[in-house]
Short mmCIF file of C-alpha atoms in Angstrom, two decimals:
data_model
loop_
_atom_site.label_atom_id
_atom_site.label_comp_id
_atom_site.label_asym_id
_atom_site.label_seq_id
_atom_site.Cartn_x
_atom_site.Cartn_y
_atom_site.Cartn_z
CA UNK F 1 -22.33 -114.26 -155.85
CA UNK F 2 -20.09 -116.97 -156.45
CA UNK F 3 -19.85 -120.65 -155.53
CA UNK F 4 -17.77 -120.38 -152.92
CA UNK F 5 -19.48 -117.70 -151.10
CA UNK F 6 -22.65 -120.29 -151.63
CA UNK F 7 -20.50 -123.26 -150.28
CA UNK F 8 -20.16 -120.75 -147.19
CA UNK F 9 -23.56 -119.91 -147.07
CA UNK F 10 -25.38 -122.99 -147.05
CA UNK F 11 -22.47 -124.42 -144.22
CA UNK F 12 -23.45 -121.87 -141.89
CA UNK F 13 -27.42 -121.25 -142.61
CA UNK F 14 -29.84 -123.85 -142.51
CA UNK F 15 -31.99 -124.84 -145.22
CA UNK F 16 -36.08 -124.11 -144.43
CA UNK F 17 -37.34 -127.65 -142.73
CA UNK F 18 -38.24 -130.08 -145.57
CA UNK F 19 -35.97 -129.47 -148.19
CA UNK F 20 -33.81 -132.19 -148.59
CA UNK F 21 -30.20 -130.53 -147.76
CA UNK F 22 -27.80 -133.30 -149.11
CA UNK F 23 -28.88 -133.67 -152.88
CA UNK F 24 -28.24 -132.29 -156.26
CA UNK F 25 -29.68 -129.42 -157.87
CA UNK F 26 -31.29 -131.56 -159.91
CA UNK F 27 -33.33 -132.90 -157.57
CA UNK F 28 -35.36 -129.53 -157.29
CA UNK F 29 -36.44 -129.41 -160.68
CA UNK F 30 -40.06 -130.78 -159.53
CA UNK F 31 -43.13 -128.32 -159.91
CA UNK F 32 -43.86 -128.98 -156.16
CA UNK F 33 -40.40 -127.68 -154.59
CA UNK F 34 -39.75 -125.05 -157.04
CA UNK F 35 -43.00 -123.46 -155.34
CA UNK F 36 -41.73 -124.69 -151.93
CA UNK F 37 -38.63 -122.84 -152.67
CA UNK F 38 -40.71 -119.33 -154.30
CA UNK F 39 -43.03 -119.31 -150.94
CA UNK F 40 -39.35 -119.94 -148.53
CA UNK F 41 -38.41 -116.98 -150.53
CA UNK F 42 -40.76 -114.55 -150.41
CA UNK F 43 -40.52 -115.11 -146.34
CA UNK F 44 -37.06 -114.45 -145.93
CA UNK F 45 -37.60 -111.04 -148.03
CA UNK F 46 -40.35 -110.13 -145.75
CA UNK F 47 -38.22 -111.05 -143.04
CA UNK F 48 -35.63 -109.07 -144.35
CA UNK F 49 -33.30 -112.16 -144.54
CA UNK F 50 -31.14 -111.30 -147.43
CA UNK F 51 -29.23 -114.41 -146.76
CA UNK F 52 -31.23 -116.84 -147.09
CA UNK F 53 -32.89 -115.08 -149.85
CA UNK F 54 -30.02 -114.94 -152.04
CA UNK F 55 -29.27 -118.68 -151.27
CA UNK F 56 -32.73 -119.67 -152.65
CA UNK F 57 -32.35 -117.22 -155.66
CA UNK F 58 -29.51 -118.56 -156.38
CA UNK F 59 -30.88 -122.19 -156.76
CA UNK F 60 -34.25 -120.99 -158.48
CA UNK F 61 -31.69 -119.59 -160.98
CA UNK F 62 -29.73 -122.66 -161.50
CA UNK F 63 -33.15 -125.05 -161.87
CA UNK F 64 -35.51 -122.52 -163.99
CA UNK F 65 -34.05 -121.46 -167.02
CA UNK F 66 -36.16 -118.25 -168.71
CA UNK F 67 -35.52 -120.96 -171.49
CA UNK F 68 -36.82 -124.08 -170.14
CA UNK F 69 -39.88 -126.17 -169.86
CA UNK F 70 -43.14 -124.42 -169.02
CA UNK F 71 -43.01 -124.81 -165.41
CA UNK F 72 -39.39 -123.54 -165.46
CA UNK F 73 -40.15 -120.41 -167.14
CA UNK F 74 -43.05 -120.00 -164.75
CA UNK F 75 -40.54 -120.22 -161.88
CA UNK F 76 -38.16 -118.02 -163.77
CA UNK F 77 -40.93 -115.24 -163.79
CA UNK F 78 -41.75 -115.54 -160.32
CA UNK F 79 -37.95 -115.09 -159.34
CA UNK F 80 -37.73 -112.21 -161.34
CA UNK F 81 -40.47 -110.66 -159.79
CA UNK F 82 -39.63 -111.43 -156.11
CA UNK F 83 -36.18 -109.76 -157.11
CA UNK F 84 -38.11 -106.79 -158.05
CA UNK F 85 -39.77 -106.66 -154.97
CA UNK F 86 -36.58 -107.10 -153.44
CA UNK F 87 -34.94 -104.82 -155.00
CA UNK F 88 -38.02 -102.28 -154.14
CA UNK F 89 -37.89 -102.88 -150.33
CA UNK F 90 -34.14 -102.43 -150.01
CA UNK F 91 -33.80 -105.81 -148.79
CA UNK F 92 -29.97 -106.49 -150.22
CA UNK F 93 -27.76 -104.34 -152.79
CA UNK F 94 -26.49 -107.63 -154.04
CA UNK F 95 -29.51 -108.35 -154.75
CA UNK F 96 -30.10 -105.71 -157.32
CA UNK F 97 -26.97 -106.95 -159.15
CA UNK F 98 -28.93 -110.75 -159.14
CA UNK F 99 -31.63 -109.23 -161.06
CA UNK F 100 -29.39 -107.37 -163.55
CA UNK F 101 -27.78 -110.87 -164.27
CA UNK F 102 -31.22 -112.63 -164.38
CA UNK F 103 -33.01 -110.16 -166.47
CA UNK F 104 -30.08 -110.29 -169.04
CA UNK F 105 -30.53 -113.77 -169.34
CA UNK F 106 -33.92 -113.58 -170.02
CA UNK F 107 -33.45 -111.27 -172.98
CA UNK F 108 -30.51 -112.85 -174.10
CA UNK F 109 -32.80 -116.20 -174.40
CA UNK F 110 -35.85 -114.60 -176.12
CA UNK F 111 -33.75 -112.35 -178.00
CA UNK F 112 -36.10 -109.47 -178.01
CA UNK F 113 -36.87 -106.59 -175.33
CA UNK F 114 -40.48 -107.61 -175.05
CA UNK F 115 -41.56 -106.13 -171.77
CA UNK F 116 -42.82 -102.95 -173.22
CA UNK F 117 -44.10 -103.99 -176.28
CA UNK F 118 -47.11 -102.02 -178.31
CA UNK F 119 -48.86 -104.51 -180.84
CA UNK F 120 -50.21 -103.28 -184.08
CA UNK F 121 -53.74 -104.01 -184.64
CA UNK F 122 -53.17 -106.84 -186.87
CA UNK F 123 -50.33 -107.84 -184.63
CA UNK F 124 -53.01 -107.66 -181.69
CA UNK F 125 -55.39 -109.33 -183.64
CA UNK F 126 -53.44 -112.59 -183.93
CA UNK F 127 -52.53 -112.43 -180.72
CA UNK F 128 -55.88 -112.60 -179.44
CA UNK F 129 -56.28 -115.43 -181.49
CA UNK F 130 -53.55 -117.58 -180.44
CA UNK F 131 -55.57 -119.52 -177.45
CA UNK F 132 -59.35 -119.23 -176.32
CA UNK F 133 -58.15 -117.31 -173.23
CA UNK F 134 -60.07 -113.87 -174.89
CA UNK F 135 -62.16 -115.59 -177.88
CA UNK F 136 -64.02 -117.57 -175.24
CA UNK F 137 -65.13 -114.52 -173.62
CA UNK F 138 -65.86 -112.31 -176.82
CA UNK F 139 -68.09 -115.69 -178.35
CA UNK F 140 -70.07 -116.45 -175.34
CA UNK F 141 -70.86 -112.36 -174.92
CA UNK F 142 -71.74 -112.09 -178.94
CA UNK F 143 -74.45 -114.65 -178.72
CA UNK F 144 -76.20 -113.27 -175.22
CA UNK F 145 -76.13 -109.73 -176.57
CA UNK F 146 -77.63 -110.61 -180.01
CA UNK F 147 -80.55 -112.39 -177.95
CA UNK F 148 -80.55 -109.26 -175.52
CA UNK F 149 -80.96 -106.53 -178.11
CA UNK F 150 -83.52 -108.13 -180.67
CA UNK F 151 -85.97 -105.71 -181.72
CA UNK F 152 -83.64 -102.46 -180.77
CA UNK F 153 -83.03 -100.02 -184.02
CA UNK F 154 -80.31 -98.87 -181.59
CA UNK F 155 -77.37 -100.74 -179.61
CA UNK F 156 -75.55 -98.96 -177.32
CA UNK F 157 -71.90 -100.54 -176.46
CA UNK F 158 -70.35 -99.40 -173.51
CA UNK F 159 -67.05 -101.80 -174.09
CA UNK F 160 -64.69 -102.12 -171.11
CA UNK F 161 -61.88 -104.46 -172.50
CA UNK F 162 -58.48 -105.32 -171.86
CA UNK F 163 -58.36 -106.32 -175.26
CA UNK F 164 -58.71 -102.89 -177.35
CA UNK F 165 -62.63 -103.34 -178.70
CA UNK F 166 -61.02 -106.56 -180.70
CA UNK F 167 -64.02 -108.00 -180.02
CA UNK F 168 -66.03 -105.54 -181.80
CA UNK F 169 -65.63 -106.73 -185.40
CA UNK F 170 -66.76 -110.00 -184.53
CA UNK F 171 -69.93 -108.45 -182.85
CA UNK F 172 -70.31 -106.24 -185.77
CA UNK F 173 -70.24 -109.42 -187.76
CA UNK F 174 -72.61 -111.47 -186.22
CA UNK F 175 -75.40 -108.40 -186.35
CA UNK F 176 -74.68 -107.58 -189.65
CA UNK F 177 -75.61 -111.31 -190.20
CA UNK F 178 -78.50 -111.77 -188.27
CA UNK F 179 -80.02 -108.38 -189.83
CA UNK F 180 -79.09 -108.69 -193.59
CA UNK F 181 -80.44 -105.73 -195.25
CA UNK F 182 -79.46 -102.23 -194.10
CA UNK F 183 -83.08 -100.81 -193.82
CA UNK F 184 -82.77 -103.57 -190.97
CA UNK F 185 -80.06 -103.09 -189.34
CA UNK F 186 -79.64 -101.68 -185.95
CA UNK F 187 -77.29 -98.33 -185.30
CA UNK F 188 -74.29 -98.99 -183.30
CA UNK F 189 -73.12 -96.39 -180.78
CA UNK F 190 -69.82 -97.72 -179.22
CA UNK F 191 -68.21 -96.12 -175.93
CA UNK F 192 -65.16 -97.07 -174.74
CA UNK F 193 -63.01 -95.66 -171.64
CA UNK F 194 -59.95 -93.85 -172.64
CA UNK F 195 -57.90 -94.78 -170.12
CA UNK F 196 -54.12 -93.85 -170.00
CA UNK F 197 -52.51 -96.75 -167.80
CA UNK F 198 -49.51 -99.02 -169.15
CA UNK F 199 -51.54 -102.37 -168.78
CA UNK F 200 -50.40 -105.45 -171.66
CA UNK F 201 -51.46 -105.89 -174.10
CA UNK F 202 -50.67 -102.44 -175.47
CA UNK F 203 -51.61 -100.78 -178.72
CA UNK F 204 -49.56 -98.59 -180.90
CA UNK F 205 -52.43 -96.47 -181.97
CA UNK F 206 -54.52 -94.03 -180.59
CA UNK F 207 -58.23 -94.56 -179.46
CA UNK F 208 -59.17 -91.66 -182.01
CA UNK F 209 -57.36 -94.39 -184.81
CA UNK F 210 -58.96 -97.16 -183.40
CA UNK F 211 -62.67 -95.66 -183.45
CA UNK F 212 -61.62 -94.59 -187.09
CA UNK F 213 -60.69 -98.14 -188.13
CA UNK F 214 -64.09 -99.87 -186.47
CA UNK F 215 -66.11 -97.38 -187.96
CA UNK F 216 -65.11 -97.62 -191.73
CA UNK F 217 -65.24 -101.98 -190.86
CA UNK F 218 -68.40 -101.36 -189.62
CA UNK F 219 -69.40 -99.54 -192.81
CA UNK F 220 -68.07 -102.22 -194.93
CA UNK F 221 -70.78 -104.45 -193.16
CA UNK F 222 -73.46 -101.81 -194.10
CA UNK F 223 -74.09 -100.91 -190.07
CA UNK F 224 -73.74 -97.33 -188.53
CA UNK F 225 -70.94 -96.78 -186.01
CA UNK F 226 -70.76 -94.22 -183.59
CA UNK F 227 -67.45 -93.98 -181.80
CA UNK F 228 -67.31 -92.16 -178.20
CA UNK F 229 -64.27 -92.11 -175.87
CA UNK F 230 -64.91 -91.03 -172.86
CA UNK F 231 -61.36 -90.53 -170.19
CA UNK F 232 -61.90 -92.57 -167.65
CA UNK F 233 -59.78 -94.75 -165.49
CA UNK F 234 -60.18 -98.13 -163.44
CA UNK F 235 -58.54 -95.94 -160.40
CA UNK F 236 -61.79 -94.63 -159.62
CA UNK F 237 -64.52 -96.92 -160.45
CA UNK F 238 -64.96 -95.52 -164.19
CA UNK F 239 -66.88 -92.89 -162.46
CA UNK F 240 -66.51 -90.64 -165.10
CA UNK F 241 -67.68 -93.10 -167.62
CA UNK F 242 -70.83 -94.00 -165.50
CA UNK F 243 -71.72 -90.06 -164.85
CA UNK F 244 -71.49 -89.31 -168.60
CA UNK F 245 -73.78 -91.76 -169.68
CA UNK F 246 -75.75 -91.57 -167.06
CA UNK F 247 -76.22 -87.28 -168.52
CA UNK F 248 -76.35 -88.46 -171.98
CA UNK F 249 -79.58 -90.15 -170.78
CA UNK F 250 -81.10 -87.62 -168.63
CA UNK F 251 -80.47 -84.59 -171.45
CA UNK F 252 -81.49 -86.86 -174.32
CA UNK F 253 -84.82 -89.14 -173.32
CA UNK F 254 -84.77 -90.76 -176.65
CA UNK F 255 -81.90 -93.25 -175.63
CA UNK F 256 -84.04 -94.32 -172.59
CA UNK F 257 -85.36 -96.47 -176.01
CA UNK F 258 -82.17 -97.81 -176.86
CA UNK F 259 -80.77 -101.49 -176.23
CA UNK F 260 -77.76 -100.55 -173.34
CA UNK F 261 -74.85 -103.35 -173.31
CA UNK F 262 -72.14 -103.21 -170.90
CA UNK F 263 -69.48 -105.40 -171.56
CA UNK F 264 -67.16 -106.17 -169.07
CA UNK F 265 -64.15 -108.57 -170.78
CA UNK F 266 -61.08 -109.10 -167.94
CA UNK F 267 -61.18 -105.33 -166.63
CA UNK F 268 -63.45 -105.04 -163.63
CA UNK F 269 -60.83 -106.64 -162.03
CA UNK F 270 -58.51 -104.08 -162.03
CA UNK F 271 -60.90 -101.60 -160.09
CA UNK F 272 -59.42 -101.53 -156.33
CA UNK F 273 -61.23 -103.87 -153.86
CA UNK F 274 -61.63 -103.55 -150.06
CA UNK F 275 -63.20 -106.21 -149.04
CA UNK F 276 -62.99 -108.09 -145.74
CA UNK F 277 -63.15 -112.05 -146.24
CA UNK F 278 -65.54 -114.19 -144.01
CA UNK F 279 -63.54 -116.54 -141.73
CA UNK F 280 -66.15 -119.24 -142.20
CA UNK F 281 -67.01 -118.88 -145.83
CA UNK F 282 -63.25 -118.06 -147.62
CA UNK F 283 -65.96 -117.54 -150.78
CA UNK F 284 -67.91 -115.40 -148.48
CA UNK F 285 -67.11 -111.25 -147.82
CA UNK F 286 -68.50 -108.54 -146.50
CA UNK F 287 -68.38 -105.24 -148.68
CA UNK F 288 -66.75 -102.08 -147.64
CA UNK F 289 -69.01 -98.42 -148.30
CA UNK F 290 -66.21 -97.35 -149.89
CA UNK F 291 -65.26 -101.00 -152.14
CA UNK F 292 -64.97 -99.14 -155.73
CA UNK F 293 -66.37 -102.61 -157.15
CA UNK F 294 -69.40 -102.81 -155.52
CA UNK F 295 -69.71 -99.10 -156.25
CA UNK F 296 -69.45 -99.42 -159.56
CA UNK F 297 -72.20 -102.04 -160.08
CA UNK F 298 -74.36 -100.45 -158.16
CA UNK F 299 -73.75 -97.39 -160.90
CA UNK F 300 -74.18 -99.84 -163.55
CA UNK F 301 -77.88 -101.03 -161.87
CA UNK F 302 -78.84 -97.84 -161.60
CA UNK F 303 -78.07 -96.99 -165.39
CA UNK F 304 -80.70 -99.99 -165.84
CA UNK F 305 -78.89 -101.64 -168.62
CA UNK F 306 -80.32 -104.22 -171.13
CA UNK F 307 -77.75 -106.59 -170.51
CA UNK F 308 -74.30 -106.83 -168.73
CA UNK F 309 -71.23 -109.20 -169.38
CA UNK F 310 -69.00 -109.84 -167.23
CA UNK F 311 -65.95 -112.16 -167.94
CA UNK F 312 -62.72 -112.63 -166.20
CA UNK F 313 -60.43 -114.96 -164.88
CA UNK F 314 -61.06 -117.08 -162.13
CA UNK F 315 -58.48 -116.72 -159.59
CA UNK F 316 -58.37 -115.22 -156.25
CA UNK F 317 -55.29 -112.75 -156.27
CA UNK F 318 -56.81 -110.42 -153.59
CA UNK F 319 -55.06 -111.83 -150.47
CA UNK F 320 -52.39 -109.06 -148.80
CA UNK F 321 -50.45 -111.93 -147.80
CA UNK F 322 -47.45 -112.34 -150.65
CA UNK F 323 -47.23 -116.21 -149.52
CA UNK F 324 -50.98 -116.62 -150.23
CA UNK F 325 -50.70 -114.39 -153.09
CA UNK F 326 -47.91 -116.20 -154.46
CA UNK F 327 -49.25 -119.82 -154.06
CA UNK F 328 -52.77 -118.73 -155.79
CA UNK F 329 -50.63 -117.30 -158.82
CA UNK F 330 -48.28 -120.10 -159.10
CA UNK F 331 -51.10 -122.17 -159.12
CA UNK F 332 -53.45 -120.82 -161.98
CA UNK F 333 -50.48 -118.99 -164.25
CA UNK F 334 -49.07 -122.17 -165.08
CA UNK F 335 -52.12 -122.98 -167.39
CA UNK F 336 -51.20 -120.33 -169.85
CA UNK F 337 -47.61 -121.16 -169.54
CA UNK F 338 -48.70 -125.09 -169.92
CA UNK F 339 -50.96 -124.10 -173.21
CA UNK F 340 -48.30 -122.02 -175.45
CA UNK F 341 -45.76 -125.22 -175.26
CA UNK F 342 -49.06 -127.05 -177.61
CA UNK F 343 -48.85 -124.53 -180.08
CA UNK F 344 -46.06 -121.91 -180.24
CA UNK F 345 -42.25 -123.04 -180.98
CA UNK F 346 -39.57 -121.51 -178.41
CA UNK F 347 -38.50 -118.87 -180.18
CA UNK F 348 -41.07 -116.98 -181.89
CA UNK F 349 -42.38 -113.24 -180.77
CA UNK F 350 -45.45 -114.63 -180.31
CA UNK F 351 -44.96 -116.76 -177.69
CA UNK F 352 -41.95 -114.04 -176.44
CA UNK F 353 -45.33 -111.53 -176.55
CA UNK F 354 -47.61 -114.15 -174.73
CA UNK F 355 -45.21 -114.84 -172.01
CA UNK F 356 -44.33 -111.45 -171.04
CA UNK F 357 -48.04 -110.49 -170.91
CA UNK F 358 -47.78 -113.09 -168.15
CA UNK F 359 -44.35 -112.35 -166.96
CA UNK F 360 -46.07 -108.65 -166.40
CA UNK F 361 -48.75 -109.74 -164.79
CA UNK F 362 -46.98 -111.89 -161.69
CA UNK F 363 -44.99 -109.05 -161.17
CA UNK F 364 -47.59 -106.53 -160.53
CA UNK F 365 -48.99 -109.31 -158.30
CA UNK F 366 -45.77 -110.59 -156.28
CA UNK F 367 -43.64 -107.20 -156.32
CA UNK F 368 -46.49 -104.66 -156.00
CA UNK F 369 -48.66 -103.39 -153.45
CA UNK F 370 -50.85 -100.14 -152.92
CA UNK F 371 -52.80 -98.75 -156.12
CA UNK F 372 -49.99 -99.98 -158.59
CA UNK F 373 -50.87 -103.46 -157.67
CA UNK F 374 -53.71 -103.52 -160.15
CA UNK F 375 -54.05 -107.50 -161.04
CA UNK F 376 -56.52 -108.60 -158.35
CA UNK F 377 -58.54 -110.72 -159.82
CA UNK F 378 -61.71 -112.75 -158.07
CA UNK F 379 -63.13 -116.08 -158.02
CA UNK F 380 -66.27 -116.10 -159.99
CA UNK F 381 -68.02 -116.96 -156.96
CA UNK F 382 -67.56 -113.81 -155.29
CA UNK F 383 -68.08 -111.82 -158.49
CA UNK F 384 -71.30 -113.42 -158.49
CA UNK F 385 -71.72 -112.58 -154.93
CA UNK F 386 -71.12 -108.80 -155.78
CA UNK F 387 -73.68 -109.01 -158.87
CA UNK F 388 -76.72 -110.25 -156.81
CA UNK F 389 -75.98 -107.60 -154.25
CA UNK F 390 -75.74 -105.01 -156.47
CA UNK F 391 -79.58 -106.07 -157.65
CA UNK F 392 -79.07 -108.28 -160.72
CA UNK F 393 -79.67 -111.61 -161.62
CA UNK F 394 -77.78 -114.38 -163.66
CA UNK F 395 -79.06 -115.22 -167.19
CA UNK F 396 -78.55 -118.49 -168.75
CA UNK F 397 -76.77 -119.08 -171.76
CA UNK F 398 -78.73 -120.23 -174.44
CA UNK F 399 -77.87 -123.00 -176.60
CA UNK F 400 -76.39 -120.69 -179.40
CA UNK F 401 -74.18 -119.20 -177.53
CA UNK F 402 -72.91 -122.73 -176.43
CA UNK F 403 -72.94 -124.05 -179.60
CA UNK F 404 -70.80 -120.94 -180.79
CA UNK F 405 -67.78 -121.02 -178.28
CA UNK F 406 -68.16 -125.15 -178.84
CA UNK F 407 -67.19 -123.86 -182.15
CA UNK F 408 -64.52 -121.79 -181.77
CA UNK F 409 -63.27 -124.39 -178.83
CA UNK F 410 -62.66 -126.77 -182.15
CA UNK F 411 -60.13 -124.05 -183.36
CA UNK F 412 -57.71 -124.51 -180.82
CA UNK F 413 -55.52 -127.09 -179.00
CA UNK F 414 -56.91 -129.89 -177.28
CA UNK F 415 -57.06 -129.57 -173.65
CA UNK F 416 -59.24 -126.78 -173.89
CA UNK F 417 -63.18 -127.60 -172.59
CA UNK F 418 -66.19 -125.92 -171.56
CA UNK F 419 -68.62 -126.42 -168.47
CA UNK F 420 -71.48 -125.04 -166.91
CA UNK F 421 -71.68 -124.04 -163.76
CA UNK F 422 -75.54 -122.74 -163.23
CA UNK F 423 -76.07 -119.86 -165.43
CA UNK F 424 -72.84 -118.97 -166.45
CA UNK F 425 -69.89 -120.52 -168.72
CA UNK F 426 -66.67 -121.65 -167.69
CA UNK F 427 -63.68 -122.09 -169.96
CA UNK F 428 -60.87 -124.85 -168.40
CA UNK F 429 -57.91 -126.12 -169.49
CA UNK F 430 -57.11 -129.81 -168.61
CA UNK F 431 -60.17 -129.68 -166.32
CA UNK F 432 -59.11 -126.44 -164.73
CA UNK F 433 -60.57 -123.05 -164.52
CA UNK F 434 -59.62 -120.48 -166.45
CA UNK F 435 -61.65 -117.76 -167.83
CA UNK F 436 -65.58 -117.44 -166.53
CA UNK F 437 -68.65 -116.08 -168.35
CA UNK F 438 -71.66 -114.70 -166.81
CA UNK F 439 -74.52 -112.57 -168.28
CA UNK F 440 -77.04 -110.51 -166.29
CA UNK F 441 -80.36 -108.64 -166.03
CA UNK F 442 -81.18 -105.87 -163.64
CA UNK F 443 -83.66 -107.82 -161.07
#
């Protein structure tokens, strides 16, 4: 499109009611009416108003640089990804050239193709490490499961991480630690689900390697590894994973006398929902016989595990709505935008990694829907809803396991704090929510 053809446009079409028609660009730089204009947007492409849609991309474009301040590049993702959904739904053809011309400037201002991009374990490794978004989660988890499993000779990991088992070494660690001499320490069995799906942050090895490397590190700490993948996929409920432990205990009694962890770390939430929310309680629902969630907890009670951990992000993507959709991502993405600028220099693949985890992740939520729409994540308050109904009960952290993500909290930026809400942990950033922590007991 070009200016003329804009000049035309915004002549003969309104703009949507409070936008102020008769200033500069400039003037919609603020945080508050770049979302104004993102939620104006995604209504005219469900209305199938290509018009007006292409005069608001056109002004998102001009105001939020892929190379600008954090809450420009956070607008700058969310255009792309309304484009995409755009482009999905047939709304314009000119809209598909838009998004050509957008997503080349992206790249040409990050200089790398980034979108599909498969870390090395090191590589993965320091990328974990960059903010307290997955540390938090692996530090509070380590402490509760050392107190969970004291006395075992065997611990049983059924892992379920978004991460790649990078929190592994640091468990192996902390138990090679606490039980110093071999004769002493505990056998590890380690089961991970072997699932297939392109979800960041990806890994350029395969689980076989993987199991390989954490079994020789765990040797180096004088523990026993065993390594078990098991195919399963979040598309079902891990059912597969649940049945074949679930055998592995009924054709082998002994394990009924091992310690079983399951740790959940930022997965669970990719496990379809259905779900109806209660018009009097928004933090209230009522679950479906056929939600896969509460499904698979109810699995996971039944498995009567020695401990579970369940950590994710607290945000309430759910909604079918895009609007609502939209406004709840705008509104909690900008933290990890907001946190790179304290730490990363525009520029390096890091940061080019770390924001197009993100940039992934609002477009599975804005131009998805159906199965592929997989980032649906819930508030803790409803995950703890699903927990208690599924027959467990919260478990408090203890003071170590404060005192150890206090710790690592020290490592990073400040900005970064930790509350408690009841039993479980809460990471925030600038006093908002970001990643919970909750550990549980079969009741």
């Amino acid at each position: 499109m070009n200016k003329n053809q804009i000049q035309r446009m915004t002549t003969t079409r309104p703009w949507p009611a409070g936008f102020p028609t008769s200033k500069s660009l400039g003037n919609f730089g603020d945080t508050n009416c770049m979302e104004q204009l993102l939620v104006h947007c995604a209504n005219a492409i469900e209305s199938n108003d290509a018009t007006l849609a292409q005069q608001i991309l056109w002004v998102l474009n001009n105001i939020a640089p892929p190379d600008g301040d954090s809450n420009q590049r956070l607008t700058c993702a969310f255009l792309r990804a309304l484009i995409a959904r755009a482009v999905k739904s047939g709304t314009c053809k000119m809209l598909a050239a838009m998004g050509a011309a957008i997503h080349a400037q992206y790249y040409s201002c990050n200089h790398l193709a980034v979108d599909n991009h498969k870390f090395s374990v090191i590589d993965l490794a320091s990328y974990v490490d960059l903010t307290p978004w997955h540390r938090f989660g692996f530090a509070a988890a380590n402490a509760a499961v050392l107190e969970a499993v004291e006395g075992y000779s065997v611990i049983h990991i059924v892992d379920l991480s978004l991460t790649h088992c990078m929190q592994i070494p640091t468990l192996i660690d902390a138990i090679s630690t606490r039980f110093e001499s071999p004769p002493l320490s505990p056998r590890l069995k380690l089961t991970v689900a072997g699932t297939i799906e392109d979800i960041p942050p990806m890994l350029d090895l395969s689980y076989e390697e993987l199991g390989s490397k954490l079994v020789n590190f765990a040797r180096s700490r004088n523990i026993s590894l065993d390594f078990t993948v098991i195919p399963s996929s979040h598309a079902d409920g891990f059912n597969s994973l649940i049945e074949q432990i679930r055998m592995q205990h009924l054709v082998y009694p002994e394990t009924s006398g091992e310690a079983l962890v399951i740790n959940c770390q930022m997965m669970l939430h990719h496990i379809p929902e259905d779900q109806t929310i209660s018009s009097n309680n928004p933090y209230s629902f009522v679950e479906s016989a056929s939600d896969l969630r509460s499904l698979f907890l109810k699995s996971l009670r039944s498995l009567d595990p020695t401990i579970v951990i369940l950590v994710d992000e607290d945000a309430d993507l759910t909604s079918n709505n895009l609007v609502c959709r939209l406004k709840s991502a705008f509104n909690y993405l900008w933290i990890p935008y907001d946190t790179v600028d304290t730490f990363l220099p525009r520029g390096s693949k890091q940061r080019q990694w770390y924001e197009a985890d993100i940039c992934w992740k609002i477009e599975n939520v804005i131009a998805h829907e159906g199965l592929q729409r997989v980032e649906r994540l819930e508030p803790k308050s409803r995950w703890v809803q699903r927990m208690r109904n599924a027959n467990f009960r919260g478990v408090n952290f203890g003071e170590e396991a404060v005192s150890e993500v206090k710790t690592m909290l020290d490592e990073h930026a400040a900005g970064w704090g930790l509350k408690k809400e009841e039993d479980d942990l809460v990471l925030t950033w600038k006093g908002h929510n970001a990643v919970f922590a909750s550990a549980w007991l079969p009741a």
